[in-house]
mmCIF file with all atom_site columns, C-alpha atoms in Angstrom:
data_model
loop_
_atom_site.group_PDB
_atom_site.id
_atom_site.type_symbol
_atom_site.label_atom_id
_atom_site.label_alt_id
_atom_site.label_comp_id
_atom_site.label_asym_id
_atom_site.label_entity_id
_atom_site.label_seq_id
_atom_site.pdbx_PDB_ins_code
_atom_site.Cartn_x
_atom_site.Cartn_y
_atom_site.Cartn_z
_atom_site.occupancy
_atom_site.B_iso_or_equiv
_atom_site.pdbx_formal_charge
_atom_site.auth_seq_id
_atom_site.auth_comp_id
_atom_site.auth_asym_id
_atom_site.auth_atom_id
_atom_site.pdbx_PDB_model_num
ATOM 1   C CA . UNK B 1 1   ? 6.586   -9.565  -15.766 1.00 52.00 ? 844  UNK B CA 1
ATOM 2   C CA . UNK B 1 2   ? 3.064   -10.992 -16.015 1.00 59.00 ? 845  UNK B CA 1
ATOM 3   C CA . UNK B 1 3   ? 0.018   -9.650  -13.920 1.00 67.00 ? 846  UNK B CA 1
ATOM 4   C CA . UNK B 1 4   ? -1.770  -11.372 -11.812 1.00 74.00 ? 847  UNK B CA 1
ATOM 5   C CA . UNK B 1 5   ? -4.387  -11.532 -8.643  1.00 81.00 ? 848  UNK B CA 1
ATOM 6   C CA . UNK B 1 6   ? -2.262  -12.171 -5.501  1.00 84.00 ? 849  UNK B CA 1
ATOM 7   C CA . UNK B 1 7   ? -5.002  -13.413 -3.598  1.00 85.00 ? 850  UNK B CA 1
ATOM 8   C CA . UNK B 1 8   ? -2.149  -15.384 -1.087  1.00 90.00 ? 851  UNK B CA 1
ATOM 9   C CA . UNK B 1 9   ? -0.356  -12.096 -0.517  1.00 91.00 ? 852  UNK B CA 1
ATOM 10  C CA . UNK B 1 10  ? 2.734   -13.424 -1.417  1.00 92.00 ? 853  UNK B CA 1
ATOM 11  C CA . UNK B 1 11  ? 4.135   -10.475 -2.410  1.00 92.00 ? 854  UNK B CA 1
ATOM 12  C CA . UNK B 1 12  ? 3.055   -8.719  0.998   1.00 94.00 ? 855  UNK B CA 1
ATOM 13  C CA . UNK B 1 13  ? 3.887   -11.530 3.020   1.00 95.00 ? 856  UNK B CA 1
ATOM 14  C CA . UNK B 1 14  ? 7.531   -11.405 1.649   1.00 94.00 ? 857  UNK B CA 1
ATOM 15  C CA . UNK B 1 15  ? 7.769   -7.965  2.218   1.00 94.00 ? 858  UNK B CA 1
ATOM 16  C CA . UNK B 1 16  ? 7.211   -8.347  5.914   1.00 94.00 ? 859  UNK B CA 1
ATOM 17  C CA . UNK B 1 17  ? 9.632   -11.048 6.291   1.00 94.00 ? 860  UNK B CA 1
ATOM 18  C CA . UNK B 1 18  ? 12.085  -8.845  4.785   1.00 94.00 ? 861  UNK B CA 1
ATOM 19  C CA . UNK B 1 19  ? 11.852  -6.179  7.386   1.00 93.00 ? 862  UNK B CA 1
ATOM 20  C CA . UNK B 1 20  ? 11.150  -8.939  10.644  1.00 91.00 ? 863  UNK B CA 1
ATOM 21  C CA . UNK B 1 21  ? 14.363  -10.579 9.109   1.00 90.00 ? 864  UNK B CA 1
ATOM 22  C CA . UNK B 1 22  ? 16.295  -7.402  9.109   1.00 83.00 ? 865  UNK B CA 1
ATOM 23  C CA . UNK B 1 23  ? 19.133  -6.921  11.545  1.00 78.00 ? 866  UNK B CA 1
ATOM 24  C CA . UNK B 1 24  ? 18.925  -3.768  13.479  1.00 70.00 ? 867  UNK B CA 1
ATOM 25  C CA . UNK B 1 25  ? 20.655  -0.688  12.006  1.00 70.00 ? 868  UNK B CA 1
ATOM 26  C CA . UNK B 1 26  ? 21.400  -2.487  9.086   1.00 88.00 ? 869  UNK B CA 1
ATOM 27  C CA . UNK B 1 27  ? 20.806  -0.455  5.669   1.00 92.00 ? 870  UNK B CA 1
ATOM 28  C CA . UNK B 1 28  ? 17.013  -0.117  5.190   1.00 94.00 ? 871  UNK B CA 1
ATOM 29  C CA . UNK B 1 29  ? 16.849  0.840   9.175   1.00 94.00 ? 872  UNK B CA 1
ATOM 30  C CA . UNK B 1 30  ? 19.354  3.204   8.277   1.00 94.00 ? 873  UNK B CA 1
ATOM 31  C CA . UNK B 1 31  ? 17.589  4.714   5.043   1.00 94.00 ? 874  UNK B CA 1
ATOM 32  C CA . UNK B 1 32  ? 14.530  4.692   6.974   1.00 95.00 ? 875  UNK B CA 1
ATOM 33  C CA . UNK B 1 33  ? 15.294  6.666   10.224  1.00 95.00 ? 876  UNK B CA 1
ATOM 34  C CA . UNK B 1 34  ? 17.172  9.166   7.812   1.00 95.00 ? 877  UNK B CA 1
ATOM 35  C CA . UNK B 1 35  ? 14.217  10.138  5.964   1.00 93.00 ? 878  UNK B CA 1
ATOM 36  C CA . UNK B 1 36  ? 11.713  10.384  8.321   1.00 95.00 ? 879  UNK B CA 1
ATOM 37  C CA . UNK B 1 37  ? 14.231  12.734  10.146  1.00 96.00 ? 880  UNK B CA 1
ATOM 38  C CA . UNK B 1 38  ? 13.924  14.595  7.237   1.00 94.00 ? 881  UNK B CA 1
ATOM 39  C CA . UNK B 1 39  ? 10.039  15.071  7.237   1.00 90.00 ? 882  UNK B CA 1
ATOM 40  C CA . UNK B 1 40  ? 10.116  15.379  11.129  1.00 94.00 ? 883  UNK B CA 1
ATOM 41  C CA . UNK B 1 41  ? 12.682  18.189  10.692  1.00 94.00 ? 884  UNK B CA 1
ATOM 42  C CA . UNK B 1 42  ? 9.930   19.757  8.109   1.00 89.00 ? 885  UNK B CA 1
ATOM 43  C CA . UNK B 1 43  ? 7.353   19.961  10.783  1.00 88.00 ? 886  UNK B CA 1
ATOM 44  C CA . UNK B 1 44  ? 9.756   20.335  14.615  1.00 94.00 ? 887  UNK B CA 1
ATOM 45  C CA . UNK B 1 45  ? 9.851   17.125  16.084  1.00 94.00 ? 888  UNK B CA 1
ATOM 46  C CA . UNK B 1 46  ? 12.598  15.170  17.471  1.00 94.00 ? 889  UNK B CA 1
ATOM 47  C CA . UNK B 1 47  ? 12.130  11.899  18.031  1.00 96.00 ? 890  UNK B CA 1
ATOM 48  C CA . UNK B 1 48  ? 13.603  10.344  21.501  1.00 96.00 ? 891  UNK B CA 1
ATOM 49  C CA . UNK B 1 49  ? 15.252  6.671   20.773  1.00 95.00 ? 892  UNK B CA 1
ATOM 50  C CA . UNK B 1 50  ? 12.180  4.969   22.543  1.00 96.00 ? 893  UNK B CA 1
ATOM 51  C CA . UNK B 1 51  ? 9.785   6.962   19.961  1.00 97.00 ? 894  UNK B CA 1
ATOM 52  C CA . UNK B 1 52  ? 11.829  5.717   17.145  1.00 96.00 ? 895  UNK B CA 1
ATOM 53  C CA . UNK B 1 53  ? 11.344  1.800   18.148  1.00 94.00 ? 896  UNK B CA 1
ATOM 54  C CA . UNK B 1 54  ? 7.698   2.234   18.784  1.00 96.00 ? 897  UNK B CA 1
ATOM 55  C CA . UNK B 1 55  ? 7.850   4.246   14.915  1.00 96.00 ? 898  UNK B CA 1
ATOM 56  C CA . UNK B 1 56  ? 9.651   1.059   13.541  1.00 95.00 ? 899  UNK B CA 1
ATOM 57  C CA . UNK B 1 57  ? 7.459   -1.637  15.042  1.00 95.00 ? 900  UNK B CA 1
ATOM 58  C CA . UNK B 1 58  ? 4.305   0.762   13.882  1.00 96.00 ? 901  UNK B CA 1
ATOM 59  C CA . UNK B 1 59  ? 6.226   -0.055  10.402  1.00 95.00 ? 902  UNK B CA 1
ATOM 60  C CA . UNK B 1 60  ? 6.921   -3.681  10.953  1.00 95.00 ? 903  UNK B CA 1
ATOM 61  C CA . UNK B 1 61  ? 2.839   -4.062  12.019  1.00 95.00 ? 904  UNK B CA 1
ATOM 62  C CA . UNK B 1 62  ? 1.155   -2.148  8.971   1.00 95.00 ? 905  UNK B CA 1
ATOM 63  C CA . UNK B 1 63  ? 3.297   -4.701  6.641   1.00 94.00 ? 906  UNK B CA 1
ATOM 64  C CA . UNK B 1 64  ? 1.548   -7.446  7.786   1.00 94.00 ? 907  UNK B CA 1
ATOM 65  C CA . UNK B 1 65  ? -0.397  -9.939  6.241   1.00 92.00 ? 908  UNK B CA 1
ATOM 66  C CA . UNK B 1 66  ? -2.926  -10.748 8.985   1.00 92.00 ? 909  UNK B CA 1
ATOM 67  C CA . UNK B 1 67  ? -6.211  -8.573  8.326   1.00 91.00 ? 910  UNK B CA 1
ATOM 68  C CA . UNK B 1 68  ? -6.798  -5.980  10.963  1.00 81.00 ? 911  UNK B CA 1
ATOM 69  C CA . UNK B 1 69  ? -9.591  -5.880  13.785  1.00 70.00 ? 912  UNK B CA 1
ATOM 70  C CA . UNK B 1 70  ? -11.459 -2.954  13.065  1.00 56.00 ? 913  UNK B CA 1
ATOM 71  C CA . UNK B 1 71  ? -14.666 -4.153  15.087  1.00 49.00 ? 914  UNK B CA 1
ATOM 72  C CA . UNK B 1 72  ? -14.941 -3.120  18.455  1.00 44.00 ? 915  UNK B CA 1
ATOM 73  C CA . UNK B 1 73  ? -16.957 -5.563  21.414  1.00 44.00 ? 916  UNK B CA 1
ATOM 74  C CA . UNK B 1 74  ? -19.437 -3.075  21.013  1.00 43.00 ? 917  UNK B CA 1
ATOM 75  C CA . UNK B 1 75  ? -20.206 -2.965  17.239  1.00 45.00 ? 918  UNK B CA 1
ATOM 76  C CA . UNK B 1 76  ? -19.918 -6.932  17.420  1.00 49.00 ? 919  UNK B CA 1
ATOM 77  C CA . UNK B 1 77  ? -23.029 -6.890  19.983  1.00 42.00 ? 920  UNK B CA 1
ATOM 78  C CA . UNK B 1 78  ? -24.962 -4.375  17.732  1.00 46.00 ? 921  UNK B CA 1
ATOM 79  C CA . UNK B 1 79  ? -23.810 -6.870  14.575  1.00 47.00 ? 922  UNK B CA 1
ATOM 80  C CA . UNK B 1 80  ? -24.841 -9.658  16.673  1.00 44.00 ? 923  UNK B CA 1
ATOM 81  C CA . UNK B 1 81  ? -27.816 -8.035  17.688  1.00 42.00 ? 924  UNK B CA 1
ATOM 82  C CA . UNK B 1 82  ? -28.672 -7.327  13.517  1.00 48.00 ? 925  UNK B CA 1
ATOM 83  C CA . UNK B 1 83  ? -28.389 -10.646 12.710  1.00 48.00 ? 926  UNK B CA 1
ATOM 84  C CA . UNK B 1 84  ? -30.859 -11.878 15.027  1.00 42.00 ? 927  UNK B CA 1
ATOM 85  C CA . UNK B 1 85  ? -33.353 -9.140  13.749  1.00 47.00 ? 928  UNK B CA 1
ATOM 86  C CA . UNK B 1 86  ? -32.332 -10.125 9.931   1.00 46.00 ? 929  UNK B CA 1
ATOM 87  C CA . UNK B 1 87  ? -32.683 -14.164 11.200  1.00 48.00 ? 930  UNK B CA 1
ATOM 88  C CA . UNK B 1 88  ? -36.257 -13.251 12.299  1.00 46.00 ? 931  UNK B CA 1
ATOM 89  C CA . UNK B 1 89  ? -37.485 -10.953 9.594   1.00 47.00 ? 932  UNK B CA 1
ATOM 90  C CA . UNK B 1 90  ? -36.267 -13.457 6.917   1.00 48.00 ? 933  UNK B CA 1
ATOM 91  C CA . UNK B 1 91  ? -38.797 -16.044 8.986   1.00 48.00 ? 934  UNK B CA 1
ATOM 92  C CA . UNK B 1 92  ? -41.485 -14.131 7.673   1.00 45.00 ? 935  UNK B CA 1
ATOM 93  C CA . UNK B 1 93  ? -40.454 -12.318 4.920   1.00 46.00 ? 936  UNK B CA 1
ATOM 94  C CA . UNK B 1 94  ? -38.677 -15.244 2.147   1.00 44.00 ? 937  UNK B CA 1
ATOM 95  C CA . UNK B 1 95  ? -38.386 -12.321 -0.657  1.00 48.00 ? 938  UNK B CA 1
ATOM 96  C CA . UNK B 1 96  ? -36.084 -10.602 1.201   1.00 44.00 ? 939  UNK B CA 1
ATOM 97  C CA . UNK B 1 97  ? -31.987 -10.780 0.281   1.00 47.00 ? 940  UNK B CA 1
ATOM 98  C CA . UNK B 1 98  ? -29.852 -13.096 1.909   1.00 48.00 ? 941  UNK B CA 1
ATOM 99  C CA . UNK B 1 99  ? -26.443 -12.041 2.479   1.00 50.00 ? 942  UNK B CA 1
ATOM 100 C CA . UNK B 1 100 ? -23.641 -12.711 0.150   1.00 49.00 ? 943  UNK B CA 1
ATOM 101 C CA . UNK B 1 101 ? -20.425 -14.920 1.802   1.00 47.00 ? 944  UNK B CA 1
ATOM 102 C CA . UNK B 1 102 ? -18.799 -12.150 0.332   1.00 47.00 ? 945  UNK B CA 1
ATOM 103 C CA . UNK B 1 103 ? -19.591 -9.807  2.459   1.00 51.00 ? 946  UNK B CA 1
ATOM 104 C CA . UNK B 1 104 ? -19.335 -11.635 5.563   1.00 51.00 ? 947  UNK B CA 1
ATOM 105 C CA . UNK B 1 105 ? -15.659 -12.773 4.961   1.00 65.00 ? 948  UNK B CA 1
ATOM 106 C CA . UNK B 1 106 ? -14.572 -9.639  3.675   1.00 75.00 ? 949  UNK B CA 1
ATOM 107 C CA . UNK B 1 107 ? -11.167 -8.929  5.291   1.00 83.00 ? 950  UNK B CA 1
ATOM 108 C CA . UNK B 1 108 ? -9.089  -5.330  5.568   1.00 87.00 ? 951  UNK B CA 1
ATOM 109 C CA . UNK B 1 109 ? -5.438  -4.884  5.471   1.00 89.00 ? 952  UNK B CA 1
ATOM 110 C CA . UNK B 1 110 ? -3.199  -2.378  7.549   1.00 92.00 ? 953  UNK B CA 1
ATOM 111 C CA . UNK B 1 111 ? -2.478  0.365   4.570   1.00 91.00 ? 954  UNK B CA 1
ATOM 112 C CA . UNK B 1 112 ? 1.229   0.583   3.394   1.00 93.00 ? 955  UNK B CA 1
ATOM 113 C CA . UNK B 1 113 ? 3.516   3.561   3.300   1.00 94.00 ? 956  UNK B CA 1
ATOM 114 C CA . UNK B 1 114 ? 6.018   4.977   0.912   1.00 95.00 ? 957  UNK B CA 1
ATOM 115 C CA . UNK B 1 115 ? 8.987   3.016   2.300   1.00 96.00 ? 958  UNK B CA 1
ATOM 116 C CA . UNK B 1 116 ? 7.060   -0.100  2.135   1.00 96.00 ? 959  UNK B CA 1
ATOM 117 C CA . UNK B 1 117 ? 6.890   0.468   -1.413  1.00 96.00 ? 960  UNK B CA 1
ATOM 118 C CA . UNK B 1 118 ? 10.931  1.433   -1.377  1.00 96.00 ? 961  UNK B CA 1
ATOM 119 C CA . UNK B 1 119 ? 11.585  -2.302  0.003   1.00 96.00 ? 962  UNK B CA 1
ATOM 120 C CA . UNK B 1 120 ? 9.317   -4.292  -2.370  1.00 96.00 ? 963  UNK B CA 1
ATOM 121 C CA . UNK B 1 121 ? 11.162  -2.580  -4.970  1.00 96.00 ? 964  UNK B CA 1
ATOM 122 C CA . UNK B 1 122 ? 14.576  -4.356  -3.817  1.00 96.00 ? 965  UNK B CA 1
ATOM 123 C CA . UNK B 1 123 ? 11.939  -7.243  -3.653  1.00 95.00 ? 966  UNK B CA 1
ATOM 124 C CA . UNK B 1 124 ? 11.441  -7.779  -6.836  1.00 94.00 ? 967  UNK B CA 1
ATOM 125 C CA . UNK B 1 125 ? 14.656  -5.969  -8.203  1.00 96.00 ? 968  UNK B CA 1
ATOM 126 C CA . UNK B 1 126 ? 13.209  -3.313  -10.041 1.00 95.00 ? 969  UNK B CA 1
ATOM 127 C CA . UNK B 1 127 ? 12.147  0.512   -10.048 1.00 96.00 ? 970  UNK B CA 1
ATOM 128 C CA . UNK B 1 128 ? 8.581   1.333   -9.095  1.00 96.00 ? 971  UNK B CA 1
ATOM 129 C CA . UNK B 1 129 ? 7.367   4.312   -10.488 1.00 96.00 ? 972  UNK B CA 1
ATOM 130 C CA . UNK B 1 130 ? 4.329   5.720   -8.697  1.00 96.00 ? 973  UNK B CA 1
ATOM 131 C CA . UNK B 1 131 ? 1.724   8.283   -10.497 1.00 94.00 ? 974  UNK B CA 1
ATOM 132 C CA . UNK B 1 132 ? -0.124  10.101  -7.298  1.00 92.00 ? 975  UNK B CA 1
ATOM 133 C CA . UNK B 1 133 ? -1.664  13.308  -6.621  1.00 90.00 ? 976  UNK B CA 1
ATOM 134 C CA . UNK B 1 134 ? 0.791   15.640  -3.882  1.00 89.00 ? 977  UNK B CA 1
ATOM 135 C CA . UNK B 1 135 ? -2.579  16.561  -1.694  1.00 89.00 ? 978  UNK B CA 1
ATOM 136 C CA . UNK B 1 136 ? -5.370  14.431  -0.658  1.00 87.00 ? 979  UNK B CA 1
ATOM 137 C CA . UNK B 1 137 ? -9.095  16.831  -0.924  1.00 87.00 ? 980  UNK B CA 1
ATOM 138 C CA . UNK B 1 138 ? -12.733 16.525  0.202   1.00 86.00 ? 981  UNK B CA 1
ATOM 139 C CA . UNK B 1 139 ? -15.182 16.216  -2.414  1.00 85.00 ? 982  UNK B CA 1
ATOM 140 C CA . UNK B 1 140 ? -15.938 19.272  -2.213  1.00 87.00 ? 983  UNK B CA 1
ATOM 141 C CA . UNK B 1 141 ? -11.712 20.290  -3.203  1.00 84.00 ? 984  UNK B CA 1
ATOM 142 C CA . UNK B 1 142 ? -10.652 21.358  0.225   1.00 89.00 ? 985  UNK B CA 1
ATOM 143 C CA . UNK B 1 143 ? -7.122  20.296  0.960   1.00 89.00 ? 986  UNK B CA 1
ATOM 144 C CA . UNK B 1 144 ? -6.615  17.641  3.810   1.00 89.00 ? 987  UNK B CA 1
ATOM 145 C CA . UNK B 1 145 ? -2.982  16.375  3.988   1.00 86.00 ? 988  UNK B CA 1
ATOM 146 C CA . UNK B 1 146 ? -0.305  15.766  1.705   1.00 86.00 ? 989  UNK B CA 1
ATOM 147 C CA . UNK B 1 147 ? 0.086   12.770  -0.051  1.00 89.00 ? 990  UNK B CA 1
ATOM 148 C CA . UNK B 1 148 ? 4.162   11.545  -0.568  1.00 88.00 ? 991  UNK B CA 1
ATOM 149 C CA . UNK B 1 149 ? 3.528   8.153   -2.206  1.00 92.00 ? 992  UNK B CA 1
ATOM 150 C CA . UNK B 1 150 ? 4.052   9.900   -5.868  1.00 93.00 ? 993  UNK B CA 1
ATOM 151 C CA . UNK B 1 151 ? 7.859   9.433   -7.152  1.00 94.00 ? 994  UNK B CA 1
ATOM 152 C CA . UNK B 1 152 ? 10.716  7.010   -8.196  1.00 95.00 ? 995  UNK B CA 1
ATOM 153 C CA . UNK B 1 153 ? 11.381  3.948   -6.190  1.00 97.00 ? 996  UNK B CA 1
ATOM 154 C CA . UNK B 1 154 ? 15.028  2.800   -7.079  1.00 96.00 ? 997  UNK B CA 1
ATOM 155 C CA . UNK B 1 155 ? 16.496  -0.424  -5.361  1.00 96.00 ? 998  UNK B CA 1
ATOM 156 C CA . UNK B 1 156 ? 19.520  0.806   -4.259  1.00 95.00 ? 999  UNK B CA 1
ATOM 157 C CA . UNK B 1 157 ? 19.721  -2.247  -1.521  1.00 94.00 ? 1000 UNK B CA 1
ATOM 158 C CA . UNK B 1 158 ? 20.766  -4.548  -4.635  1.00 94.00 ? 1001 UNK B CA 1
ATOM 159 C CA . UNK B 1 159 ? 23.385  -4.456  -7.367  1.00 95.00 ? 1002 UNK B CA 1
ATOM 160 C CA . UNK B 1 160 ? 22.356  -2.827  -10.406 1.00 95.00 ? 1003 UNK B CA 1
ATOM 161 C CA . UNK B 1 161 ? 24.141  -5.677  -12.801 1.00 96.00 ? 1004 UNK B CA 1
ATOM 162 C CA . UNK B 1 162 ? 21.356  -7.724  -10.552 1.00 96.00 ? 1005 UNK B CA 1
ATOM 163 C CA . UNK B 1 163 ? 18.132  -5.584  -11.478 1.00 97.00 ? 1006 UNK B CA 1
ATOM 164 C CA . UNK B 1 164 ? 15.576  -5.804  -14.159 1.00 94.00 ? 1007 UNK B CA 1
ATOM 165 C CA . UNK B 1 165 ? 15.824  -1.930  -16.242 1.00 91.00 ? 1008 UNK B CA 1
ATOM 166 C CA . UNK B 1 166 ? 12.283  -2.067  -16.716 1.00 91.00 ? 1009 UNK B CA 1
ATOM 167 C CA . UNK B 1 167 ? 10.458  -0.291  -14.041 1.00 94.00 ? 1010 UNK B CA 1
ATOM 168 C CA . UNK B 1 168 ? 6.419   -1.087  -12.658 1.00 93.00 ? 1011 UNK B CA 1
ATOM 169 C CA . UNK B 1 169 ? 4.368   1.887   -13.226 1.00 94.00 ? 1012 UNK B CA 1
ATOM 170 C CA . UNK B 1 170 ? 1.452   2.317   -10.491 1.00 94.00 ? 1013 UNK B CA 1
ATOM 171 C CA . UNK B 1 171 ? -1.476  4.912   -9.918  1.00 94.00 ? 1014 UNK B CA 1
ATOM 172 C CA . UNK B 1 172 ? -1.928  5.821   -6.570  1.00 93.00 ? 1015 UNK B CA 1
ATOM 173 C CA . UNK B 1 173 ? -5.538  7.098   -5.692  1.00 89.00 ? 1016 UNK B CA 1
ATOM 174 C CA . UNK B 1 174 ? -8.257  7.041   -3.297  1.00 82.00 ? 1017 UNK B CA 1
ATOM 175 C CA . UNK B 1 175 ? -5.962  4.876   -0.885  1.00 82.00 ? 1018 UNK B CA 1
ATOM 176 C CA . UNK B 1 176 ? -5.933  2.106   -3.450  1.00 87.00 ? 1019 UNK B CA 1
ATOM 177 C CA . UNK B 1 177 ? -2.479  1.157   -6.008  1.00 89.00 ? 1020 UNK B CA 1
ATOM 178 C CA . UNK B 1 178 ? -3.018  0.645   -9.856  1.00 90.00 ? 1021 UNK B CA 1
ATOM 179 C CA . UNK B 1 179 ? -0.899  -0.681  -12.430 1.00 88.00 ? 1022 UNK B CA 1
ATOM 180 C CA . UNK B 1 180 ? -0.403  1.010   -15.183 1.00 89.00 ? 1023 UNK B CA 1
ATOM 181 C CA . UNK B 1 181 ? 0.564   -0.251  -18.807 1.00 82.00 ? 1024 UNK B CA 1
ATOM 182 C CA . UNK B 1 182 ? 1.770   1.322   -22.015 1.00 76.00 ? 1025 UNK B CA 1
ATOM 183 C CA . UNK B 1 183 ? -0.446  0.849   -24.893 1.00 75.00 ? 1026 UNK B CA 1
ATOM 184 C CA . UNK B 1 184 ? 0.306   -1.008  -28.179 1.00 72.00 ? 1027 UNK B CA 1
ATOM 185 C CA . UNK B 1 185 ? 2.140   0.859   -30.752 1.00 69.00 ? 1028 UNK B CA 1
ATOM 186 C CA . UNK B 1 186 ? 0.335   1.083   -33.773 1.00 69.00 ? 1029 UNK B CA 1
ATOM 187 C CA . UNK B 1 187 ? 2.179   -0.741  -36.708 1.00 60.00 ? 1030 UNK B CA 1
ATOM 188 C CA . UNK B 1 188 ? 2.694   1.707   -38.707 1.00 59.00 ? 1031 UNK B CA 1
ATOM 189 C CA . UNK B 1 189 ? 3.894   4.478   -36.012 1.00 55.00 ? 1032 UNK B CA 1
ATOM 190 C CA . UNK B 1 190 ? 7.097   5.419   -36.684 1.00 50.00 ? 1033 UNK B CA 1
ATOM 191 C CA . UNK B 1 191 ? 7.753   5.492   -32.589 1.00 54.00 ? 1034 UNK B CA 1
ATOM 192 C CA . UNK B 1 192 ? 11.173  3.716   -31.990 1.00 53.00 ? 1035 UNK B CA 1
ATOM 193 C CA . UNK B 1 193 ? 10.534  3.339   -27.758 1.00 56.00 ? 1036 UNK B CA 1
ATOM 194 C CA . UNK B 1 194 ? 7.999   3.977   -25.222 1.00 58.00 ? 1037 UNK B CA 1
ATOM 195 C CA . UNK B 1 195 ? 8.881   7.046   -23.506 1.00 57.00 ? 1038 UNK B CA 1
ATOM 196 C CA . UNK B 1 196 ? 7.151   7.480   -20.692 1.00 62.00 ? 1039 UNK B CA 1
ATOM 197 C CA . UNK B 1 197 ? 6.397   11.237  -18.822 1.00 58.00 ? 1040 UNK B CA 1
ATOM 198 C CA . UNK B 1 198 ? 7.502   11.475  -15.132 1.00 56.00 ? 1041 UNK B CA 1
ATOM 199 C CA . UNK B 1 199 ? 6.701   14.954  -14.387 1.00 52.00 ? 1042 UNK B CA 1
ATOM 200 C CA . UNK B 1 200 ? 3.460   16.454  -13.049 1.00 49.00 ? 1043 UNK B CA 1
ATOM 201 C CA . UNK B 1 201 ? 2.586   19.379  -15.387 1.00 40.00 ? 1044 UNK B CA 1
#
């Protein structure tokens, strides 16, 4: 499988089709709604059936493709009001920076969760093996939340005489995904396979 920049999003676009194109209750609703019952049971909450729509659309609208709004009316005044400043200072000051087009078309996605990373595996027919840290900490080491995205992603929505046996291995770390690639053998290593470790010692 070669590597490359998605820069169309093709591979997050199809995973939201997969789940907008899902009938209701079919398997990965199913699979879904069973384990977060499992991590609500962890922590006391029941869901009612209106909760559990609202939790599915939430899922449906973080898989999206379309960047997110983050500014409010207000910060868009105060960014409005900036760029007049910036227009008149760089009037009378030419050494100063212009901004980069970068920077002004810089776009932010929703963030994914672990069972967004469960159906891209049945995507692409293949185990995803994620590398992650279990708690998310300040700078400073205090503990903030748990962090689940670390494990084995099988594709157990597709045949297994119909999946590649090679799995992707990813990093997971400060909110951002990885990939992760075994290094060339050295000739003369005596190393029949790449084994690769799973646990976290």
């Amino acid at each position: 499988m070669w590597g490359f920049h998605d820069h169309s999003l093709s591979m997050r676009k199809a995973l939201n089709e997969t789940l907008i194109t899902s009938k209701p209750n079919n398997s990965l609703y199913r699979r879904w709604r069973w384990t977060q019952s499992v991590q609500n049971k962890k922590y006391g909450l029941v869901f009612s059936e209106q909760e559990w729509n609202e939790e599915w659309r939430s899922l449906l609208r973080l898989s999206s493709a379309e960047p997110r709004v983050s500014q409010t009316k207000s910060s868009d005044l105060n960014s409005s009001i900036d760029e007049i400043n910036y227009s008149k200072s760089s009037q009378t000051n030419t050494d100063l920076p212009t901004k980069s087009s970068s920077q002004s078309t810089r776009q932010y996605y929703e963030s994914l969760e672990e069972f967004h990373v469960y159906v891209l595996a049945n995507n692409i027919r293949r185990p995803i093996i994620i590398y992650s840290d279990t708690i998310l900490r300040t700078n400073d080491g205090e503990a903030i939340s748990p962090i689940e995205f670390g494990g084995i992603y099988l594709p157990l929505e597709i045949s297994p005489d119909k999946c590649h046996k090679q799995p992707i291995f990813l990093a997971y770390d400060a909110a951002h995904f990885s990939a992760l690639l075994p290094m060339e053998q050295n000739s003369k290593s005596t190393s029949k396979s790449n084994l690769y470790s799973i646990f976290k010692y």
